[in-house]
mmCIF file of C-alpha atoms in Angstrom:
data_model
loop_
_atom_site.group_PDB
_atom_site.id
_atom_site.type_symbol
_atom_site.label_atom_id
_atom_site.label_comp_id
_atom_site.label_asym_id
_atom_site.label_seq_id
_atom_site.Cartn_x
_atom_site.Cartn_y
_atom_site.Cartn_z
ATOM 1 C CA MET A 1 0.033 0.010 0.073
ATOM 2 C CA ARG A 2 2.839 2.448 0.903
ATOM 3 C CA LYS A 3 4.687 1.526 -2.193
ATOM 4 C CA LYS A 4 1.694 2.132 -4.469
ATOM 5 C CA ALA A 5 1.090 5.622 -2.808
ATOM 6 C CA LEU A 6 4.667 6.461 -3.251
ATOM 7 C CA LEU A 7 4.557 5.533 -6.945
ATOM 8 C CA ILE A 8 1.455 7.576 -7.555
ATOM 9 C CA GLY A 9 3.053 10.438 -5.843
ATOM 10 C CA ILE A 10 6.174 10.257 -7.824
ATOM 11 C CA GLY A 11 4.135 9.936 -10.982
ATOM 12 C CA ILE A 12 2.138 13.008 -10.261
ATOM 13 C CA THR A 13 5.169 14.913 -9.391
ATOM 14 C CA ALA A 14 6.865 13.809 -12.609
ATOM 15 C CA ILE A 15 3.749 14.955 -14.689
ATOM 16 C CA VAL A 16 3.774 18.330 -12.916
ATOM 17 C CA TYR A 17 7.548 18.659 -13.520
ATOM 18 C CA ALA A 18 7.250 17.714 -17.076
ATOM 19 C CA LEU A 19 4.371 20.187 -17.702
ATOM 20 C CA ALA A 20 6.341 23.019 -15.915
ATOM 21 C CA PHE A 21 9.480 22.174 -17.721
ATOM 22 C CA SER A 22 7.736 22.143 -21.124
ATOM 23 C CA TYR A 23 5.936 25.478 -20.375
ATOM 24 C CA ILE A 24 9.126 27.221 -19.136
ATOM 25 C CA PHE A 25 11.547 25.941 -21.774
ATOM 26 C CA LEU A 26 9.330 25.367 -24.764
ATOM 27 C CA ILE A 27 6.186 27.436 -24.972
ATOM 28 C CA SER A 28 6.541 30.424 -22.554
ATOM 29 C CA PRO A 29 6.150 33.711 -24.296
ATOM 30 C CA ILE A 30 9.803 34.815 -23.862
ATOM 31 C CA ILE A 31 10.990 31.585 -25.518
ATOM 32 C CA LEU A 32 8.569 31.977 -28.389
ATOM 33 C CA GLU A 33 9.724 35.647 -28.833
ATOM 34 C CA GLN A 34 13.417 34.690 -28.887
ATOM 35 C CA GLY A 35 13.277 31.332 -30.462
ATOM 36 C CA VAL A 36 15.105 28.291 -29.347
ATOM 37 C CA PRO A 37 17.884 27.001 -31.473
ATOM 38 C CA TRP A 38 17.583 23.448 -30.618
ATOM 39 C CA ILE A 39 13.712 23.205 -30.648
ATOM 40 C CA GLY A 40 13.447 21.863 -34.193
ATOM 41 C CA SER A 41 15.874 19.010 -33.489
ATOM 42 C CA ILE A 42 13.970 17.633 -30.413
ATOM 43 C CA VAL A 43 10.259 18.686 -30.752
ATOM 44 C CA PRO A 44 8.866 17.652 -34.133
ATOM 45 C CA VAL A 45 5.626 19.617 -34.042
ATOM 46 C CA GLN A 46 5.209 23.216 -35.093
ATOM 47 C CA ILE A 47 4.978 24.807 -31.745
ATOM 48 C CA LYS A 48 3.264 27.877 -33.071
ATOM 49 C CA GLU A 49 0.398 25.798 -34.328
ATOM 50 C CA LEU A 50 -0.580 24.466 -30.843
ATOM 51 C CA PRO A 51 -3.884 25.887 -29.531
ATOM 52 C CA ILE A 52 -2.328 27.446 -26.471
ATOM 53 C CA VAL A 53 0.385 28.962 -28.264
ATOM 54 C CA ARG A 54 -2.058 30.340 -30.881
ATOM 55 C CA ASP A 55 -3.945 31.945 -27.853
ATOM 56 C CA ILE A 56 -0.825 33.590 -26.763
ATOM 57 C CA VAL A 57 0.118 34.897 -30.227
ATOM 58 C CA ALA A 58 -3.439 36.334 -30.597
ATOM 59 C CA GLY A 59 -3.037 37.936 -27.105
ATOM 60 C CA VAL A 60 0.192 39.618 -28.143
ATOM 61 C CA GLU A 61 -1.471 40.978 -31.312
ATOM 62 C CA LYS A 62 -4.437 42.347 -29.424
ATOM 63 C CA GLY A 63 -2.087 44.031 -26.902
ATOM 64 C CA TYR A 64 -2.990 41.802 -23.840
ATOM 65 C CA ILE A 65 0.594 40.449 -23.764
ATOM 66 C CA SER A 66 3.554 42.773 -24.231
ATOM 67 C CA ASN A 67 5.383 42.536 -27.584
ATOM 68 C CA TRP A 68 7.903 45.035 -26.401
ATOM 69 C CA PHE A 69 10.871 42.907 -27.584
ATOM 70 C CA GLU A 70 9.829 43.423 -31.213
ATOM 71 C CA LYS A 71 9.242 47.074 -30.573
ATOM 72 C CA GLU A 72 12.800 47.463 -29.184
ATOM 73 C CA LEU A 73 14.268 45.452 -32.167
ATOM 74 C CA SER A 74 12.482 47.608 -34.751
ATOM 75 C CA LYS A 75 13.685 50.920 -33.320
ATOM 76 C CA LYS A 76 15.824 52.804 -35.953
ATOM 77 C CA ALA A 77 19.499 53.430 -35.204
ATOM 78 C CA LYS A 78 20.077 57.131 -35.228
ATOM 79 C CA TYR A 79 23.758 56.940 -35.433
ATOM 80 C CA LYS A 80 24.840 55.747 -38.808
ATOM 81 C CA GLU A 81 28.221 54.056 -39.103
ATOM 82 C CA ASN A 82 31.199 55.181 -41.241
ATOM 83 C CA GLU A 83 30.180 53.015 -44.175
ATOM 84 C CA VAL A 84 27.007 55.051 -44.538
ATOM 85 C CA CYS A 85 29.020 58.373 -44.621
ATOM 86 C CA GLY A 86 31.380 56.827 -47.035
ATOM 87 C CA GLU A 87 28.874 56.268 -49.640
ATOM 88 C CA CYS A 88 29.019 59.939 -50.607
ATOM 89 C CA HIS A 89 32.061 61.326 -48.738
ATOM 90 C CA LYS A 90 34.492 58.732 -49.643
ATOM 91 C CA GLU A 91 37.437 61.123 -50.073
ATOM 92 C CA TYR A 92 37.133 62.308 -46.430
ATOM 93 C CA LEU A 93 36.760 58.839 -45.137
ATOM 94 C CA ASP A 94 39.787 57.607 -46.925
ATOM 95 C CA LEU A 95 41.735 60.675 -45.655
ATOM 96 C CA ILE A 96 40.726 60.179 -41.971
ATOM 97 C CA ILE A 97 41.365 56.385 -41.919
ATOM 98 C CA SER A 98 45.022 57.072 -43.104
ATOM 99 C CA SER A 99 45.495 59.914 -40.735
ATOM 100 C CA ASN A 100 46.247 60.294 -37.030
ATOM 101 C CA HIS A 101 42.530 60.719 -36.323
ATOM 102 C CA SER A 102 41.806 57.217 -37.624
ATOM 103 C CA SER A 103 40.077 56.080 -34.293
ATOM 104 C CA LEU A 104 37.485 58.697 -34.737
ATOM 105 C CA ALA A 105 34.129 57.824 -36.305
ATOM 106 C CA CYS A 106 32.590 60.513 -38.541
ATOM 107 C CA GLU A 107 29.837 61.219 -36.030
ATOM 108 C CA SER A 108 32.242 61.788 -33.077
ATOM 109 C CA CYS A 109 32.630 65.386 -34.344
ATOM 110 C CA HIS A 110 29.773 65.870 -36.936
ATOM 111 C CA GLY A 111 27.002 64.681 -34.609
ATOM 112 C CA VAL A 112 24.208 62.316 -35.247
ATOM 113 C CA GLY A 113 23.784 61.535 -38.956
ATOM 114 C CA GLU A 114 20.122 60.356 -38.936
ATOM 115 C CA GLU A 115 18.753 63.612 -40.479
ATOM 116 C CA HIS A 116 21.580 64.235 -42.851
ATOM 117 C CA SER A 117 21.481 60.671 -44.183
ATOM 118 C CA LYS A 118 17.903 61.298 -45.375
ATOM 119 C CA LEU A 119 17.973 65.094 -46.325
ATOM 120 C CA ARG A 120 21.637 65.284 -47.430
ATOM 121 C CA THR A 121 21.787 68.988 -47.078
ATOM 122 C CA ALA A 122 24.651 71.073 -45.620
ATOM 123 C CA TRP A 123 22.565 72.440 -42.612
ATOM 124 C CA SER A 124 21.408 69.013 -41.441
ATOM 125 C CA ILE A 125 24.882 67.998 -40.151
ATOM 126 C CA VAL A 126 27.141 69.720 -37.617
ATOM 127 C CA VAL A 127 30.252 71.266 -39.163
ATOM 128 C CA ASP A 128 31.772 73.084 -36.087
ATOM 129 C CA ARG A 129 34.976 74.906 -37.111
ATOM 130 C CA SER A 130 35.267 76.729 -33.903
ATOM 131 C CA ARG A 131 38.093 76.344 -31.394
ATOM 132 C CA ASP A 132 35.878 74.976 -28.697
ATOM 133 C CA ALA A 133 35.056 71.919 -30.932
ATOM 134 C CA CYS A 134 38.680 70.869 -31.055
ATOM 135 C CA MET A 135 39.161 71.913 -27.455
ATOM 136 C CA SER A 136 36.544 69.506 -26.244
ATOM 137 C CA CYS A 137 39.187 66.818 -26.532
ATOM 138 C CA HIS A 138 42.477 68.567 -27.049
ATOM 139 C CA LEU A 139 42.570 71.200 -24.215
ATOM 140 C CA ASN A 140 45.014 70.551 -21.556
ATOM 141 C CA VAL A 141 42.793 69.294 -18.828
ATOM 142 C CA SER A 142 44.048 67.116 -15.938
ATOM 143 C CA GLY A 143 44.017 63.402 -16.696
ATOM 144 C CA ARG A 144 44.264 63.717 -20.454
ATOM 145 C CA GLU A 145 47.502 61.696 -20.878
ATOM 146 C CA ALA A 146 46.153 59.445 -23.755
ATOM 147 C CA ILE A 147 46.192 62.150 -26.427
ATOM 148 C CA VAL A 148 48.175 65.221 -27.647
ATOM 149 C CA THR A 149 46.912 68.329 -25.740
ATOM 150 C CA VAL A 150 47.501 72.041 -26.122
ATOM 151 C CA ASP A 151 46.905 74.877 -23.611
ATOM 152 C CA GLU A 152 45.395 78.249 -24.496
ATOM 153 C CA ASN A 153 48.789 79.691 -24.993
ATOM 154 C CA HIS A 154 49.035 77.796 -28.391
ATOM 155 C CA TYR A 155 48.068 80.590 -30.817
ATOM 156 C CA PRO A 156 45.334 81.922 -28.655
ATOM 157 C CA GLY A 157 42.116 82.859 -30.430
ATOM 158 C CA VAL A 158 43.184 81.386 -33.778
ATOM 159 C CA LYS A 159 40.812 78.603 -35.122
ATOM 160 C CA CYS A 160 42.536 75.276 -35.143
ATOM 161 C CA VAL A 161 41.414 74.591 -38.688
ATOM 162 C CA VAL A 162 43.432 77.585 -39.958
ATOM 163 C CA CYS A 163 46.591 75.431 -39.687
ATOM 164 C CA HIS A 164 45.408 71.908 -39.050
ATOM 165 C CA ASP A 165 43.055 69.877 -41.330
ATOM 166 C CA ALA A 166 40.705 68.096 -38.983
ATOM 167 C CA HIS A 167 40.624 65.051 -41.251
ATOM 168 C CA ASP A 168 44.498 64.834 -41.272
ATOM 169 C CA PRO A 169 45.786 66.762 -38.346
ATOM 170 C CA LEU A 170 49.425 66.193 -38.872
ATOM 171 C CA SER A 171 49.507 68.023 -42.230
ATOM 172 C CA ILE A 172 50.001 71.665 -41.209
ATOM 173 C CA SER A 173 49.098 74.302 -43.735
ATOM 174 C CA TRP A 174 50.156 77.749 -42.519
ATOM 175 C CA SER A 175 51.257 80.960 -44.087
ATOM 176 C CA GLU A 176 51.651 84.570 -43.007
ATOM 177 C CA GLY A 177 48.732 85.713 -45.068
ATOM 178 C CA SER A 178 46.135 83.500 -43.469
ATOM 179 C CA MET B 1 7.634 -0.424 -15.120
ATOM 180 C CA LYS B 2 10.006 -0.490 -12.292
ATOM 181 C CA ARG B 3 10.486 2.676 -10.233
ATOM 182 C CA ARG B 4 14.060 3.002 -11.412
ATOM 183 C CA ASP B 5 13.060 2.861 -15.077
ATOM 184 C CA PHE B 6 10.309 5.413 -14.420
ATOM 185 C CA LEU B 7 12.716 7.831 -12.952
ATOM 186 C CA LYS B 8 15.201 7.412 -15.582
ATOM 187 C CA SER B 9 12.509 8.177 -18.203
ATOM 188 C CA VAL B 10 11.549 11.321 -16.322
ATOM 189 C CA LEU B 11 15.111 12.510 -16.665
ATOM 190 C CA ILE B 12 15.291 12.063 -20.334
ATOM 191 C CA LEU B 13 13.863 15.344 -21.508
ATOM 192 C CA PRO B 14 16.036 17.719 -19.396
ATOM 193 C CA GLY B 15 18.974 15.531 -20.294
ATOM 194 C CA LEU B 16 18.322 15.730 -23.882
ATOM 195 C CA SER B 17 17.997 19.559 -23.779
ATOM 196 C CA LEU B 18 21.322 19.600 -21.870
ATOM 197 C CA LEU B 19 23.056 17.518 -24.441
ATOM 198 C CA ALA B 20 21.690 19.706 -27.233
ATOM 199 C CA SER B 21 23.169 22.829 -25.553
ATOM 200 C CA LEU B 22 26.500 21.314 -25.221
ATOM 201 C CA GLY B 23 29.189 22.286 -27.557
ATOM 202 C CA LYS B 24 27.289 25.231 -28.922
ATOM 203 C CA GLU B 25 28.810 28.655 -28.023
ATOM 204 C CA GLY B 26 26.338 31.479 -28.696
ATOM 205 C CA VAL B 27 26.865 35.090 -28.773
ATOM 206 C CA SER B 28 27.847 36.543 -25.512
ATOM 207 C CA TYR B 29 28.286 40.410 -25.569
ATOM 208 C CA ALA B 30 30.776 42.258 -23.459
ATOM 209 C CA MET B 31 32.325 45.753 -23.179
ATOM 210 C CA VAL B 32 35.839 46.395 -22.164
ATOM 211 C CA VAL B 33 36.607 49.989 -21.022
ATOM 212 C CA ASP B 34 40.204 51.113 -20.856
ATOM 213 C CA VAL B 35 40.250 53.649 -18.101
ATOM 214 C CA SER B 36 43.763 55.116 -19.047
ATOM 215 C CA LYS B 37 42.534 55.995 -22.501
ATOM 216 C CA CYS B 38 39.405 57.898 -21.376
ATOM 217 C CA ILE B 39 40.020 61.649 -21.677
ATOM 218 C CA GLY B 40 36.514 62.809 -20.252
ATOM 219 C CA CYS B 41 35.357 64.428 -23.560
ATOM 220 C CA GLY B 42 31.797 63.372 -22.946
ATOM 221 C CA LYS B 43 30.929 62.481 -26.320
ATOM 222 C CA CYS B 44 29.601 59.146 -25.260
ATOM 223 C CA VAL B 45 27.114 60.630 -22.895
ATOM 224 C CA VAL B 46 25.804 63.009 -25.503
ATOM 225 C CA ALA B 47 25.617 60.238 -28.183
ATOM 226 C CA CYS B 48 23.747 57.944 -25.772
ATOM 227 C CA LYS B 49 21.103 60.531 -24.891
ATOM 228 C CA ILE B 50 20.370 61.209 -28.495
ATOM 229 C CA GLU B 51 20.427 57.558 -29.573
ATOM 230 C CA ASN B 52 18.109 56.507 -26.709
ATOM 231 C CA ASP B 53 15.770 59.637 -26.294
ATOM 232 C CA VAL B 54 16.982 60.479 -22.747
ATOM 233 C CA PRO B 55 16.417 64.070 -21.735
ATOM 234 C CA LYS B 56 19.586 66.012 -22.265
ATOM 235 C CA GLU B 57 19.492 68.626 -19.639
ATOM 236 C CA MET B 58 18.411 66.344 -16.707
ATOM 237 C CA PRO B 59 21.042 64.853 -14.490
ATOM 238 C CA ILE B 60 20.028 61.273 -15.593
ATOM 239 C CA SER B 61 21.805 59.125 -18.147
ATOM 240 C CA ARG B 62 22.270 55.489 -19.220
ATOM 241 C CA THR B 63 26.011 56.041 -19.344
ATOM 242 C CA TRP B 64 27.931 58.640 -17.557
ATOM 243 C CA ILE B 65 31.517 59.602 -16.795
ATOM 244 C CA GLU B 66 32.984 59.967 -13.334
ATOM 245 C CA GLY B 67 36.111 62.266 -12.918
ATOM 246 C CA TYR B 68 38.252 61.237 -9.974
ATOM 247 C CA SER B 69 40.883 63.279 -8.299
ATOM 248 C CA ALA B 70 42.907 61.484 -5.639
ATOM 249 C CA ASP B 71 45.663 62.229 -3.243
ATOM 250 C CA TYR B 72 47.242 58.875 -2.277
ATOM 251 C CA SER B 73 48.639 58.409 1.210
ATOM 252 C CA SER B 74 49.615 55.648 3.567
ATOM 253 C CA PRO B 75 47.764 54.151 5.180
ATOM 254 C CA TYR B 76 45.557 53.769 2.022
ATOM 255 C CA SER B 77 42.283 54.291 3.881
ATOM 256 C CA ARG B 78 43.173 57.954 4.475
ATOM 257 C CA THR B 79 43.435 58.601 0.702
ATOM 258 C CA GLN B 80 41.532 61.749 -0.236
ATOM 259 C CA VAL B 81 39.153 61.442 -3.240
ATOM 260 C CA GLN B 82 37.086 63.997 -5.083
ATOM 261 C CA LYS B 83 34.512 62.723 -7.450
ATOM 262 C CA VAL B 84 32.634 64.775 -10.195
ATOM 263 C CA VAL B 85 29.915 63.245 -12.401
ATOM 264 C CA MET B 86 29.121 64.154 -15.887
ATOM 265 C CA ASN B 87 25.641 62.996 -16.835
ATOM 266 C CA THR B 88 24.298 65.972 -18.743
ATOM 267 C CA THR B 89 25.419 67.261 -22.186
ATOM 268 C CA GLU B 90 27.432 69.852 -20.374
ATOM 269 C CA ASN B 91 30.984 68.888 -19.593
ATOM 270 C CA PRO B 92 32.178 70.091 -16.144
ATOM 271 C CA PHE B 93 35.687 68.566 -16.586
ATOM 272 C CA ILE B 94 36.817 71.400 -18.961
ATOM 273 C CA LYS B 95 36.771 74.205 -16.353
ATOM 274 C CA MET B 96 37.299 71.896 -13.426
ATOM 275 C CA LYS B 97 39.746 72.926 -10.674
ATOM 276 C CA TRP B 98 40.714 69.633 -9.062
ATOM 277 C CA LYS B 99 41.658 69.361 -5.425
ATOM 278 C CA TYR B 100 44.318 66.671 -5.852
ATOM 279 C CA LYS B 101 46.903 65.960 -8.396
ATOM 280 C CA THR B 102 46.031 62.453 -9.716
ATOM 281 C CA VAL B 103 43.123 62.719 -12.098
ATOM 282 C CA PHE B 104 41.321 60.075 -14.211
ATOM 283 C CA TYR B 105 38.100 59.505 -15.781
ATOM 284 C CA VAL B 106 35.962 56.393 -15.500
ATOM 285 C CA PRO B 107 33.050 55.814 -18.030
ATOM 286 C CA LYS B 108 30.213 53.944 -16.314
ATOM 287 C CA LEU B 109 27.147 52.268 -17.637
ATOM 288 C CA CYS B 110 24.857 49.410 -16.768
ATOM 289 C CA ASN B 111 27.187 46.423 -16.154
ATOM 290 C CA GLN B 112 24.682 43.866 -17.746
ATOM 291 C CA CYS B 113 25.151 41.588 -14.806
ATOM 292 C CA SER B 114 25.021 37.896 -15.448
ATOM 293 C CA SER B 115 23.175 37.601 -12.060
ATOM 294 C CA ALA B 116 21.388 40.833 -11.985
ATOM 295 C CA PRO B 117 19.787 42.009 -8.802
ATOM 296 C CA CYS B 118 17.285 44.118 -10.834
ATOM 297 C CA VAL B 119 15.984 41.044 -12.654
ATOM 298 C CA GLN B 120 15.621 39.369 -9.227
ATOM 299 C CA VAL B 121 13.629 42.005 -7.558
ATOM 300 C CA CYS B 122 11.283 43.032 -10.346
ATOM 301 C CA PRO B 123 7.706 42.125 -9.269
ATOM 302 C CA VAL B 124 6.230 41.994 -12.695
ATOM 303 C CA TYR B 125 9.060 40.133 -14.395
ATOM 304 C CA ALA B 126 9.610 43.245 -16.752
ATOM 305 C CA ARG B 127 13.314 42.732 -16.669
ATOM 306 C CA PHE B 128 14.868 39.753 -18.453
ATOM 307 C CA TYR B 129 18.003 38.334 -20.012
ATOM 308 C CA THR B 130 18.218 37.969 -23.878
ATOM 309 C CA LYS B 131 20.045 35.039 -25.212
ATOM 310 C CA GLU B 132 23.137 37.187 -25.638
ATOM 311 C CA GLY B 133 23.174 38.030 -22.009
ATOM 312 C CA VAL B 134 21.963 41.651 -22.234
ATOM 313 C CA VAL B 135 19.546 42.637 -19.591
ATOM 314 C CA LEU B 136 16.421 44.333 -21.027
ATOM 315 C CA VAL B 137 13.491 46.237 -19.480
ATOM 316 C CA ASP B 138 10.122 45.602 -20.885
ATOM 317 C CA LYS B 139 8.753 49.013 -20.831
ATOM 318 C CA ASP B 140 5.114 47.841 -21.468
ATOM 319 C CA SER B 141 5.213 45.650 -18.368
ATOM 320 C CA CYS B 142 7.193 48.009 -15.991
ATOM 321 C CA ILE B 143 4.949 49.624 -13.430
ATOM 322 C CA GLY B 144 7.642 52.123 -12.203
ATOM 323 C CA CYS B 145 7.782 50.697 -8.675
ATOM 324 C CA LYS B 146 11.547 51.641 -8.522
ATOM 325 C CA TYR B 147 12.622 48.405 -6.797
ATOM 326 C CA CYS B 148 15.214 48.027 -9.417
ATOM 327 C CA VAL B 149 16.506 51.472 -8.853
ATOM 328 C CA THR B 150 17.229 50.650 -5.103
ATOM 329 C CA ALA B 151 18.558 47.121 -5.990
ATOM 330 C CA CYS B 152 21.130 48.099 -8.581
ATOM 331 C CA PRO B 153 24.556 48.403 -6.889
ATOM 332 C CA TYR B 154 25.885 50.534 -9.762
ATOM 333 C CA GLY B 155 23.197 53.115 -9.810
ATOM 334 C CA ALA B 156 22.682 52.473 -13.454
ATOM 335 C CA THR B 157 18.882 52.394 -13.509
ATOM 336 C CA PHE B 158 16.666 55.568 -13.256
ATOM 337 C CA VAL B 159 13.163 56.563 -13.928
ATOM 338 C CA HIS B 160 12.655 58.028 -17.345
ATOM 339 C CA PRO B 161 10.760 61.364 -16.621
ATOM 340 C CA GLU B 162 8.763 61.262 -19.854
ATOM 341 C CA GLN B 163 7.878 57.635 -20.266
ATOM 342 C CA LYS B 164 7.372 57.091 -16.391
ATOM 343 C CA VAL B 165 9.004 53.735 -16.462
ATOM 344 C CA THR B 166 12.481 52.688 -15.563
ATOM 345 C CA ASP B 167 15.145 52.805 -18.083
ATOM 346 C CA LYS B 168 18.802 51.664 -18.308
ATOM 347 C CA CYS B 169 21.621 50.877 -20.798
ATOM 348 C CA THR B 170 20.717 48.068 -23.128
ATOM 349 C CA PHE B 171 24.045 47.996 -24.942
ATOM 350 C CA CYS B 172 21.928 49.707 -27.657
ATOM 351 C CA TYR B 173 20.160 46.433 -28.251
ATOM 352 C CA HIS B 174 18.423 47.729 -31.471
ATOM 353 C CA ARG B 175 21.829 48.572 -32.901
ATOM 354 C CA ILE B 176 23.793 45.482 -31.889
ATOM 355 C CA SER B 177 21.153 43.174 -33.248
ATOM 356 C CA LYS B 178 21.723 44.765 -36.589
ATOM 357 C CA GLY B 179 25.378 44.341 -36.325
ATOM 358 C CA LEU B 180 26.210 47.918 -35.579
ATOM 359 C CA LYS B 181 28.237 49.161 -32.606
ATOM 360 C CA PRO B 182 26.545 50.767 -29.501
ATOM 361 C CA ALA B 183 26.443 54.599 -29.892
ATOM 362 C CA CYS B 184 29.002 55.260 -27.163
ATOM 363 C CA VAL B 185 31.555 52.877 -28.672
ATOM 364 C CA LEU B 186 30.999 54.339 -32.034
ATOM 365 C CA VAL B 187 31.747 57.973 -31.077
ATOM 366 C CA CYS B 188 34.508 57.307 -28.525
ATOM 367 C CA PRO B 189 37.512 59.235 -30.029
ATOM 368 C CA THR B 190 40.267 57.425 -28.304
ATOM 369 C CA GLY B 191 38.873 53.938 -28.435
ATOM 370 C CA ALA B 192 38.497 53.568 -24.690
ATOM 371 C CA ARG B 193 35.368 51.486 -25.037
ATOM 372 C CA LYS B 194 35.486 48.324 -27.043
ATOM 373 C CA PHE B 195 32.297 46.184 -27.615
ATOM 374 C CA GLY B 196 32.051 42.730 -28.979
ATOM 375 C CA ASN B 197 31.283 38.988 -28.722
ATOM 376 C CA ILE B 198 33.555 37.215 -26.091
ATOM 377 C CA ASN B 199 33.072 33.831 -27.808
ATOM 378 C CA ASP B 200 34.269 35.134 -31.105
ATOM 379 C CA LYS B 201 38.016 34.489 -31.167
ATOM 380 C CA ASN B 202 38.584 37.195 -33.789
ATOM 381 C CA SER B 203 36.902 39.998 -31.900
ATOM 382 C CA GLU B 204 38.834 42.881 -30.176
ATOM 383 C CA VAL B 205 37.042 42.128 -26.886
ATOM 384 C CA TYR B 206 38.335 38.591 -26.748
ATOM 385 C CA ARG B 207 41.933 39.764 -27.570
ATOM 386 C CA LEU B 208 41.735 42.535 -24.789
ATOM 387 C CA LEU B 209 40.442 40.008 -22.162
ATOM 388 C CA LYS B 210 43.223 37.623 -23.131
ATOM 389 C CA GLU B 211 46.061 40.190 -23.065
ATOM 390 C CA SER B 212 45.237 42.477 -20.276
ATOM 391 C CA ARG B 213 44.334 42.176 -16.529
ATOM 392 C CA VAL B 214 40.833 43.269 -16.195
ATOM 393 C CA ALA B 215 38.763 44.128 -13.198
ATOM 394 C CA VAL B 216 34.965 44.564 -12.635
ATOM 395 C CA LEU B 217 33.099 46.919 -10.317
ATOM 396 C CA LYS B 218 31.980 45.736 -7.145
ATOM 397 C CA PRO B 219 32.955 42.070 -7.564
ATOM 398 C CA GLU B 220 31.809 41.451 -3.890
ATOM 399 C CA MET B 221 28.234 42.007 -4.854
ATOM 400 C CA GLY B 222 28.232 38.699 -6.801
ATOM 401 C CA THR B 223 26.647 40.165 -10.035
ATOM 402 C CA TYR B 224 29.189 38.902 -12.552
ATOM 403 C CA PRO B 225 29.206 41.954 -14.725
ATOM 404 C CA ARG B 226 29.667 42.018 -18.527
ATOM 405 C CA VAL B 227 31.627 45.286 -18.428
ATOM 406 C CA PHE B 228 35.269 44.837 -17.787
ATOM 407 C CA TYR B 229 37.586 47.584 -17.036
ATOM 408 C CA ILE B 230 41.385 47.790 -17.788
ATOM 409 C CA ASN B 231 43.569 49.896 -15.567
ATOM 410 C CA LEU B 232 40.963 50.588 -13.011
ATOM 411 C CA ASP B 233 42.005 52.359 -10.005
ATOM 412 C CA THR B 234 41.074 51.048 -6.480
ATOM 413 C CA THR B 235 39.710 54.295 -5.402
ATOM 414 C CA VAL B 236 36.801 53.740 -7.813
ATOM 415 C CA VAL B 237 34.538 51.960 -5.410
ATOM 416 C CA GLU B 238 31.102 53.066 -6.572
#
């Protein structure tokens, strides 16, 4: 009698365990959202066609269950990468890659390229030729040992781009007239 | 059926799933920050705020820079430290008069813990791990109870003042899932931040973790972060 009760108990436990396991690892919403790489090799049925899964999918579509993961994935990247800039401005991209500023991305200085990549006008991108734009990195502030810095005594009041090309900072063009 | 056989058959399904997951190394993202390369220009903070729609003038940010100024003395516990945080688009380090002579900058962000306190405390299960190990917030489920804000040992979570839910760094999940770099990594002019897949042996992150001695923030909290720091100073305790 005791043995039979024990067997029944273990059986029920195993069923509950298997149900919980299959929910958590096979058909819970988060697994369905992300996909399981090994699911096709073990479970032959199409999970998304099971009735309970169909309900969950319908709930997501009607908004009862959050589909935030897809929303997050579908967000647009505002910062484009250098390849997008290089489609039009290849000469500047080639110049900066071979120069001392090669670790800079275009958008480090020119700001976010979301609007400019659509409009392609001069005013939709930041072209800051002021001294402060260079000094945001190159001013001699404490703790800037990693890069070359200058203090305010280095040609005070003159814009950096008069002598230095920002895309190739080591080539110095300077004459008395300018 | 004997009891032993029955128990064996019960164990088959989890065993199969374990076997299937063996030998497959998925994508596991991590960021390596070289503290000695950070110059405190603040371009990462501005880029993060633009990319992720965080209000620019408010002192909240997904990533921020802490400027430290330290005067080392012996015994070490008497070391004087001054700390200034940049978390708006305005850079306080340019006109800063530091008290002590050693100055360095530490970029901070959500550490994407492998055992995250914010995921554990969330009462509505709005926080979860993706398969790449990134901790995300489900902003539709979040009720704004701020448990995660108090639970986070790094202070990386905040309440978004416009969306009224908690917000934090997602490693720019919408960018990295398309193969782009996170915005802060893209704009960093000195390459202090590096991002990539640890399991990919050709990635820069794998090389950095192999070559250099790295540290994590607050290892005593048992959170196992995914953000590693090179040349981290021991005065950085927060």
